[in-house]
Amino acid sequence: MRTIVIAGGTDGIGRQLALQLIRNGEHVIIIGRSSEKGEDLRLEVARLDGEDRFIFLQADLSLVSENIRIVNEVYRRVNHIDQLILCAQSQKFSKVYRETKEGFEHHFALYYLSRFILSFKFQELLKRSAAPLIINVCAPGVKGDIKWDDLQLQTQRPFNSIKAIMHGSRLNNLLGLAFAQSTADTNIKYVLFNPGAVQTKGATEAFDNKLLKILVKLMYKIIGLPVQKAVKPILHFIKSPPENSLTAYKQNNKLDIAQVISNNNQSERLHRLTIELIKRKHVELKIN
C-alpha cells in the first residue's frame, strides 16, 4: 500500500484519482479548500470501504502560509510519501486582477507557488520511498515567453486569467527542471503532465456568460475527455514511474524536454526569484 498525496483533490482530476486509488487499495491524503467537498468525498470513500485509508486536510493552497502548515501536518501524520500529485488550480475566467491576503496574484500563488513549495518541502518524505514520484498536472508544451520583469502579470491590463494560467504553466515547466536538477542524487522522478481538454465542472463552467458557458460545454463534449479516461495516464505513471528524472507528457504522448524547456539556465533564475519574492512578502520559507 502506497501513500499518495493529492493537492487539489476534491474536484475534477484530483477527485477521480482519489477514488480510483482508494479502489486500488492505496492510502490517500487529499488537500483541498472546501471542507464541504472534503466531507462529500469522505462519504464516497466510505461507500468504497476505504475510510481507514483516507485523510482530508483542509487548506487554502493559494496562501504560502497554508502550504507550509499543511506540509508540517503531513510530516506529523506519515513517515514517507510515495507519490505527490499536484492538481490545484482555479479555472474560473476573470478580467479582474486579484491578490491573496499575502499579496500574491491569485493564479500565480495557487498554480505555481503552491506547487513550488509542496515539491521542495515534501522531498524529504519522498526520499524515504522506494519509487518516489511527483506529477505536476499543468500544461507542458504551451508556447510563449516568461515575463521575467513581471512574473505575476501585475502590470498586464486588462488582466486575463487564461493568460495567467498559461504563464503559470511555463513557470511550472521550469519548476520541474529546477527540482530535477536539485535532486539529481536521489531517485525522485518528476512528471509534467498535460491532460488536454477534460470534461470537468471547473473547465465547463469557467465562464459566467450564459452563451459562452453553453458554447464551452458543447466544445468540451466534442473535444474533451471524460475525467475517467483523462486520469488513465496518471494512474499508469503511478504504477510504473518513468526512468528519467524529468519527463513531460501531453496525455499519452511523451514530449521532448528540450522543446518544452528551451533554456535550462532559466530554471535556476526562476528558483532564485521565487525565493526572493516569498521573502519580500515576509513569509518564512526554507527550501533546500
XYZ file of C-alpha atoms in Angstrom:
288
model
C 0.000 0.000 0.000
C 1.431 3.338 -1.100
C 0.904 6.748 0.467
C -0.213 9.260 -2.147
C -0.802 12.972 -1.531
C -3.113 14.849 -3.914
C -3.167 18.649 -3.748
C -6.462 19.848 -5.184
C -8.235 16.532 -4.767
C -11.875 17.395 -4.145
C -12.790 18.224 -7.758
C -12.147 17.017 -11.294
C -8.984 15.050 -11.962
C -7.865 15.052 -8.335
C -11.169 13.666 -7.072
C -11.320 10.963 -9.736
C -7.760 9.924 -8.915
C -8.521 9.782 -5.206
C -11.472 7.443 -5.708
C -9.607 5.180 -8.110
C -6.578 4.977 -5.821
C -8.799 4.089 -2.880
C -10.313 1.308 -5.014
C -6.762 0.149 -5.735
C -6.029 -0.167 -2.032
C -3.758 2.882 -1.639
C -3.506 5.282 1.313
C -4.613 8.710 0.057
C -4.181 12.167 1.601
C -6.313 14.846 -0.022
C -5.639 18.571 0.341
C -8.494 20.890 -0.635
C -10.025 24.267 0.140
C -13.648 23.230 0.665
C -14.421 21.284 3.832
C -17.883 20.578 2.393
C -16.393 18.928 -0.696
C -13.922 17.115 1.519
C -16.770 15.644 3.553
C -18.624 14.681 0.372
C -15.508 12.859 -0.834
C -15.103 11.144 2.543
C -18.657 9.791 2.301
C -17.931 8.463 -1.195
C -14.736 6.839 0.092
C -16.704 5.293 2.969
C -19.030 3.671 0.438
C -15.906 2.064 -1.043
C -14.871 0.787 2.425
C -11.728 2.879 2.231
C -12.231 5.392 5.035
C -9.349 3.949 7.077
C -7.013 4.756 4.147
C -8.266 8.290 3.562
C -7.298 11.638 5.097
C -8.713 15.027 4.118
C -6.771 18.151 5.062
C -8.494 21.497 4.550
C -6.290 24.338 3.309
C -6.305 27.364 1.029
C -3.324 26.491 -1.151
C -3.201 29.988 -2.628
C -1.570 31.034 0.667
C 2.115 30.290 1.260
C 1.492 30.034 4.998
C -1.207 27.420 4.442
C 1.080 25.327 2.250
C 3.707 25.360 4.989
C 1.102 24.441 7.632
C -0.104 21.512 5.553
C 3.442 20.283 4.931
C 4.059 20.239 8.681
C 0.751 18.437 9.243
C 1.614 15.713 6.716
C 5.055 15.263 8.308
C 3.300 14.636 11.637
C 0.980 12.037 10.133
C 3.205 9.913 7.869
C 6.855 8.886 7.693
C 7.070 8.801 3.902
C 5.270 9.781 0.687
C 5.360 7.583 -2.406
C 3.674 9.967 -4.823
C 2.742 13.642 -4.799
C 0.149 14.753 -7.341
C -0.293 18.492 -7.872
C -3.714 19.393 -9.287
C -4.861 22.554 -7.502
C -5.990 25.217 -9.941
C -8.761 27.762 -10.443
C -10.134 27.731 -13.988
C -12.699 30.487 -13.399
C -12.278 33.123 -16.098
C -11.694 36.645 -14.857
C -10.561 40.000 -16.187
C -10.082 41.262 -12.638
C -6.616 41.199 -11.102
C -6.944 39.617 -7.648
C -4.367 39.216 -4.904
C -4.277 36.882 -1.927
C -4.039 38.399 1.545
C -0.298 37.700 1.382
C -0.008 39.975 -1.655
C 0.449 37.438 -4.471
C -1.610 37.301 -7.663
C -4.128 34.513 -7.046
C -3.372 32.274 -10.052
C 0.379 32.688 -9.598
C 0.040 31.702 -5.943
C -2.236 28.700 -6.445
C -0.940 27.336 -9.729
C 2.790 27.961 -9.286
C 3.850 28.956 -5.759
C 1.894 26.147 -4.103
C 3.462 23.558 -6.410
C 6.893 25.061 -5.836
C 6.535 24.826 -2.047
C 4.972 21.366 -1.935
C 7.504 19.914 -4.393
C 10.540 21.064 -2.442
C 9.184 20.795 1.099
C 7.968 17.215 0.640
C 11.214 15.959 -0.859
C 12.497 14.502 2.437
C 9.349 12.377 2.791
C 9.629 11.370 -0.868
C 13.253 10.287 -0.439
C 12.063 7.649 2.036
C 10.020 5.911 -0.673
C 11.366 3.109 -2.848
C 9.928 4.719 -6.003
C 9.085 8.388 -5.303
C 7.222 10.375 -7.907
C 5.824 13.882 -8.366
C 3.195 14.504 -11.035
C 2.584 18.169 -11.792
C -0.710 18.434 -13.687
C -0.105 21.576 -15.732
C 0.316 22.190 -19.459
C 3.797 21.409 -20.790
C 4.005 22.301 -24.427
C 2.291 25.694 -24.111
C 4.251 28.155 -26.242
C 5.309 31.607 -25.131
C 7.877 33.534 -23.134
C 8.218 34.099 -19.411
C 7.643 37.676 -18.285
C 10.782 37.947 -16.168
C 10.113 41.539 -15.198
C 6.511 40.731 -14.225
C 6.195 37.103 -13.053
C 2.733 37.721 -11.597
C 1.455 39.703 -14.613
C 0.706 42.583 -12.255
C 1.122 45.204 -14.982
C -0.838 43.344 -17.663
C -4.020 45.288 -18.358
C -6.650 44.268 -18.939
C -5.849 41.264 -16.785
C -6.759 37.902 -18.300
C -6.860 34.792 -16.111
C -6.359 32.476 -19.101
C -3.085 34.223 -19.908
C -2.138 33.964 -16.223
C -2.752 30.209 -16.279
C -0.741 29.750 -19.479
C 2.097 31.783 -17.996
C 1.881 29.668 -14.846
C 2.283 26.537 -16.964
C 5.560 27.853 -18.351
C 6.715 28.583 -14.790
C 5.810 25.021 -13.798
C 7.992 23.683 -16.613
C 10.995 25.420 -15.051
C 9.921 24.292 -11.596
C 10.112 20.684 -12.779
C 13.586 21.246 -14.170
C 14.799 23.080 -11.049
C 13.536 20.243 -8.865
C 15.135 17.566 -11.048
C 18.453 19.437 -11.007
C 18.439 19.912 -7.238
C 17.537 16.271 -6.523
C 19.811 14.686 -9.123
C 21.403 12.493 -6.440
C 18.021 10.980 -5.479
C 15.628 8.610 -7.229
C 12.696 11.073 -7.224
C 11.026 11.292 -10.629
C 9.184 14.440 -11.759
C 6.488 14.341 -14.452
C 4.991 17.419 -16.111
C 1.593 16.235 -17.335
C -0.815 17.981 -19.687
C -4.221 16.236 -19.589
C -5.550 18.273 -22.512
C -9.225 19.243 -22.550
C -11.077 17.374 -19.804
C -14.803 17.388 -19.086
C -14.576 18.688 -15.545
C -17.037 21.071 -13.912
C -14.281 23.648 -13.426
C -13.484 23.701 -17.143
C -17.029 23.662 -18.483
C -18.276 26.326 -16.053
C -15.281 28.644 -16.232
C -17.312 31.475 -17.787
C -20.211 33.363 -16.183
C -21.619 34.476 -19.533
C -24.500 32.078 -20.304
C -23.848 31.884 -24.041
C -20.126 31.283 -23.540
C -20.884 28.638 -20.931
C -23.150 26.785 -23.384
C -20.556 27.011 -26.164
C -17.742 25.792 -23.893
C -19.818 22.854 -22.670
C -20.588 21.918 -26.277
C -16.934 22.224 -27.265
C -15.757 20.077 -24.352
C -18.399 17.487 -25.182
C -16.832 17.225 -28.637
C -13.094 17.501 -27.914
C -12.842 16.924 -24.160
C -12.003 13.652 -22.471
C -14.247 12.225 -19.739
C -12.368 12.601 -16.474
C -12.294 8.807 -16.002
C -10.292 8.499 -19.219
C -8.133 11.571 -18.603
C -6.644 10.115 -15.414
C -5.506 6.843 -17.013
C -2.002 8.108 -17.942
C -1.531 9.383 -14.378
C -2.524 6.000 -12.972
C -0.014 4.413 -15.349
C 2.772 6.723 -14.094
C 1.880 5.851 -10.505
C 2.121 2.149 -11.301
C 5.249 2.469 -13.464
C 7.169 5.754 -12.959
C 9.300 6.953 -15.892
C 13.016 6.175 -15.727
C 14.245 9.728 -16.348
C 14.351 12.279 -13.528
C 12.214 14.721 -15.561
C 9.695 13.890 -18.275
C 6.798 15.709 -19.908
C 3.649 14.293 -21.446
C 0.539 15.532 -23.189
C -1.956 12.803 -22.441
C -0.191 9.588 -23.556
C 2.306 11.340 -25.792
C 5.800 11.923 -24.464
C 7.136 15.405 -25.222
C 10.702 16.410 -25.993
C 12.019 18.135 -22.859
C 14.367 20.213 -24.995
C 11.329 21.684 -26.744
C 9.294 22.102 -23.561
C 12.211 23.882 -21.850
C 14.439 25.567 -24.400
C 16.814 27.226 -21.908
C 17.983 25.101 -18.974
C 19.691 28.051 -17.308
C 16.362 29.766 -16.683
C 15.316 27.257 -14.007
C 17.951 28.460 -11.535
C 16.956 32.056 -12.227
C 13.278 31.357 -11.530
C 14.117 29.387 -8.389
C 16.131 32.314 -7.020
C 13.498 34.897 -7.950
C 10.746 32.797 -6.361
C 12.600 32.564 -3.044
C 13.314 36.298 -3.123
C 9.676 37.079 -3.893
C 8.431 34.994 -0.987
C 10.923 36.616 1.388
C 9.880 40.066 0.149
C 6.330 39.271 1.252
C 7.669 38.458 4.734
C 6.688 34.800 4.560
C 9.238 32.462 6.110
C 10.228 29.599 3.816
C 13.294 27.396 3.850
C 14.000 25.459 0.663
C 16.955 23.112 0.437
